[in-house]
Every structure is written in structure tokens, then in C-alpha cells.
Amino acid sequence: MSTSERTGPDTATWREVQDSADFAELRRRLRRFVFPMTGFFLVWYLAYVLLADYAHGFMSTRLFGNVNVALVLGILQFVSTFVITTLYVRYANRKLDPQAEKIRAEIESKGVGE
């Protein structure tokens, strides 16, 4: 490690950022998306597991050919994962990243880490 490497902000700066209104807003925006979506997905996943374990007749209902309800719901688990990921990326690009960039710019404007 050479002495010319950049160093990060000190503890006081991090505490100041953590106590700032901008950081509180960033944290609030993150939680506004993550908590409901996590709850939704856990309920959706638990419903699938419970149906698979306790509703054999329903899950084995044949829809067409060899495709039954269990297979379709299982595939929808994967689809919902990709949809949630896409929604998160879009949300982060619109709401989280600009706020985080603002906080970063404020820290760097103070000459911290140079």
C-alpha cells in the first residue's frame, strides 16, 4: 500500500452523512421498495410451498399435455424473480442512484478521500 492511495472519509464524516436528511431520505426510499416487495415475494413463495405440500390435487391438475398447475406456478416463481429484479433496477435508477450520487458529490466536494 503506497502513501499516494486515496483514503476514505473519516468516522466523523460518515457520522455526519448518516445523520443528514439526504441519507435519511435515501434510506426511506430504499425501505419503501424493499420491504413491501420482500413481503410480497415471501408470501408468494410460501403459498407455492404450502400448495405443493398440502394441495396435491390442485397442483397436479393437468392444464394441457404434461403441463400441470405446479409446473406453471414454479415457472412463475422464476418469472416473478426476474420481474422484481427489473423493477428494482428501474426504481434504483430513478430514485436511489441520484440520491446516492448527491450524497457522494457532497462528500467529495468537501475534499474527503483525496
Tab-separated table of C-alpha atoms in Angstrom:
chain	number	residue	atom	x	y	z
A	1	MET	CA	0.000	0.000	0.000
A	2	SER	CA	1.534	3.252	-1.082
A	3	THR	CA	1.017	6.607	0.599
A	4	SER	CA	-0.459	8.107	-2.577
A	5	GLU	CA	-3.573	5.910	-2.422
A	6	ARG	CA	-6.844	7.601	-1.711
A	7	THR	CA	-8.223	7.315	1.742
A	8	GLY	CA	-11.886	7.285	2.598
A	9	PRO	CA	-13.798	9.713	4.740
A	10	ASP	CA	-13.115	9.629	8.440
A	11	THR	CA	-15.570	8.401	11.039
A	12	ALA	CA	-16.858	11.903	11.794
A	13	THR	CA	-17.716	12.454	8.145
A	14	TRP	CA	-19.546	9.132	7.946
A	15	ARG	CA	-21.484	10.004	11.091
A	16	GLU	CA	-22.370	13.408	9.636
A	17	VAL	CA	-23.597	11.757	6.430
A	18	GLN	CA	-25.530	9.158	8.377
A	19	ASP	CA	-27.283	11.886	10.362
A	20	SER	CA	-28.080	14.001	7.292
A	21	ALA	CA	-31.558	14.435	5.849
A	22	ASP	CA	-30.360	13.271	2.429
A	23	PHE	CA	-29.167	9.951	3.815
A	24	ALA	CA	-32.407	9.506	5.763
A	25	GLU	CA	-34.317	10.119	2.535
A	26	LEU	CA	-32.160	7.576	0.690
A	27	ARG	CA	-32.765	5.003	3.390
A	28	ARG	CA	-36.504	5.741	3.395
A	29	ARG	CA	-36.712	5.312	-0.389
A	30	LEU	CA	-34.832	2.013	-0.229
A	31	ARG	CA	-37.080	0.664	2.505
A	32	ARG	CA	-40.212	1.839	0.693
A	33	PHE	CA	-39.370	-0.533	-2.146
A	34	VAL	CA	-37.545	-3.382	-0.432
A	35	PHE	CA	-39.853	-4.145	2.499
A	36	PRO	CA	-43.140	-4.445	0.562
A	37	MET	CA	-41.519	-6.350	-2.286
A	38	THR	CA	-39.812	-8.751	0.110
A	39	GLY	CA	-43.103	-9.330	1.911
A	40	PHE	CA	-44.905	-9.914	-1.361
A	41	PHE	CA	-42.346	-12.411	-2.591
A	42	LEU	CA	-42.175	-14.295	0.706
A	43	VAL	CA	-45.968	-14.685	0.744
A	44	TRP	CA	-45.939	-15.764	-2.896
A	45	TYR	CA	-43.143	-18.279	-2.275
A	46	LEU	CA	-44.730	-19.606	0.928
A	47	ALA	CA	-48.057	-20.034	-0.883
A	48	TYR	CA	-46.311	-22.094	-3.532
A	49	VAL	CA	-44.601	-24.289	-0.956
A	50	LEU	CA	-47.800	-24.793	1.028
A	51	LEU	CA	-49.786	-25.612	-2.100
A	52	ALA	CA	-47.124	-28.099	-3.159
A	53	ASP	CA	-47.182	-29.718	0.257
A	54	TYR	CA	-50.891	-29.682	1.114
A	55	ALA	CA	-52.840	-29.317	-2.137
A	56	HIS	CA	-51.610	-32.219	-4.226
A	57	GLY	CA	-54.886	-32.493	-6.115
A	58	PHE	CA	-54.855	-28.848	-7.136
A	59	MET	CA	-51.162	-28.775	-8.017
A	60	SER	CA	-51.407	-31.916	-10.130
A	61	THR	CA	-54.302	-30.559	-12.156
A	62	ARG	CA	-53.363	-31.059	-15.767
A	63	LEU	CA	-53.680	-27.903	-17.876
A	64	PHE	CA	-52.564	-29.268	-21.240
A	65	GLY	CA	-50.282	-32.084	-22.311
A	66	ASN	CA	-47.921	-32.854	-19.461
A	67	VAL	CA	-48.151	-29.328	-18.049
A	68	ASN	CA	-49.863	-29.046	-14.693
A	69	VAL	CA	-50.573	-26.233	-12.239
A	70	ALA	CA	-47.428	-26.955	-10.199
A	71	LEU	CA	-45.185	-26.559	-13.236
A	72	VAL	CA	-46.819	-23.278	-14.251
A	73	LEU	CA	-46.618	-21.848	-10.718
A	74	GLY	CA	-42.997	-22.992	-10.438
A	75	ILE	CA	-42.101	-21.217	-13.652
A	76	LEU	CA	-43.972	-18.151	-12.431
A	77	GLN	CA	-41.703	-18.156	-9.372
A	78	PHE	CA	-38.740	-17.628	-11.684
A	79	VAL	CA	-40.607	-15.068	-13.761
A	80	SER	CA	-41.594	-13.095	-10.675
A	81	THR	CA	-37.968	-13.071	-9.535
A	82	PHE	CA	-36.869	-11.525	-12.815
A	83	VAL	CA	-39.746	-9.040	-12.738
A	84	ILE	CA	-38.862	-7.952	-9.202
A	85	THR	CA	-35.216	-7.573	-10.196
A	86	THR	CA	-36.176	-5.462	-13.197
A	87	LEU	CA	-38.476	-3.313	-11.083
A	88	TYR	CA	-35.722	-2.816	-8.518
A	89	VAL	CA	-33.189	-1.765	-11.145
A	90	ARG	CA	-35.642	0.737	-12.623
A	91	TYR	CA	-36.526	2.059	-9.166
A	92	ALA	CA	-32.869	2.340	-8.182
A	93	ASN	CA	-32.027	4.183	-11.381
A	94	ARG	CA	-34.840	6.680	-10.829
A	95	LYS	CA	-34.909	7.114	-7.042
A	96	LEU	CA	-31.857	5.664	-5.299
A	97	ASP	CA	-28.873	6.302	-7.538
A	98	PRO	CA	-29.449	10.061	-7.970
A	99	GLN	CA	-29.825	10.463	-4.206
A	100	ALA	CA	-26.696	8.391	-3.548
A	101	GLU	CA	-24.800	10.359	-6.168
A	102	LYS	CA	-25.866	13.598	-4.498
A	103	ILE	CA	-24.539	12.389	-1.150
A	104	ARG	CA	-21.306	11.231	-2.749
A	105	ALA	CA	-20.843	14.559	-4.504
A	106	GLU	CA	-21.331	16.392	-1.213
A	107	ILE	CA	-18.690	14.244	0.469
A	108	GLU	CA	-16.250	14.673	-2.397
A	109	SER	CA	-16.857	18.425	-2.565
A	110	LYS	CA	-15.522	18.648	0.969
A	111	GLY	CA	-12.261	17.167	-0.301
A	112	VAL	CA	-12.623	13.980	1.657
A	113	GLY	CA	-10.861	10.929	0.267
A	114	GLU	CA	-8.372	12.772	-1.924
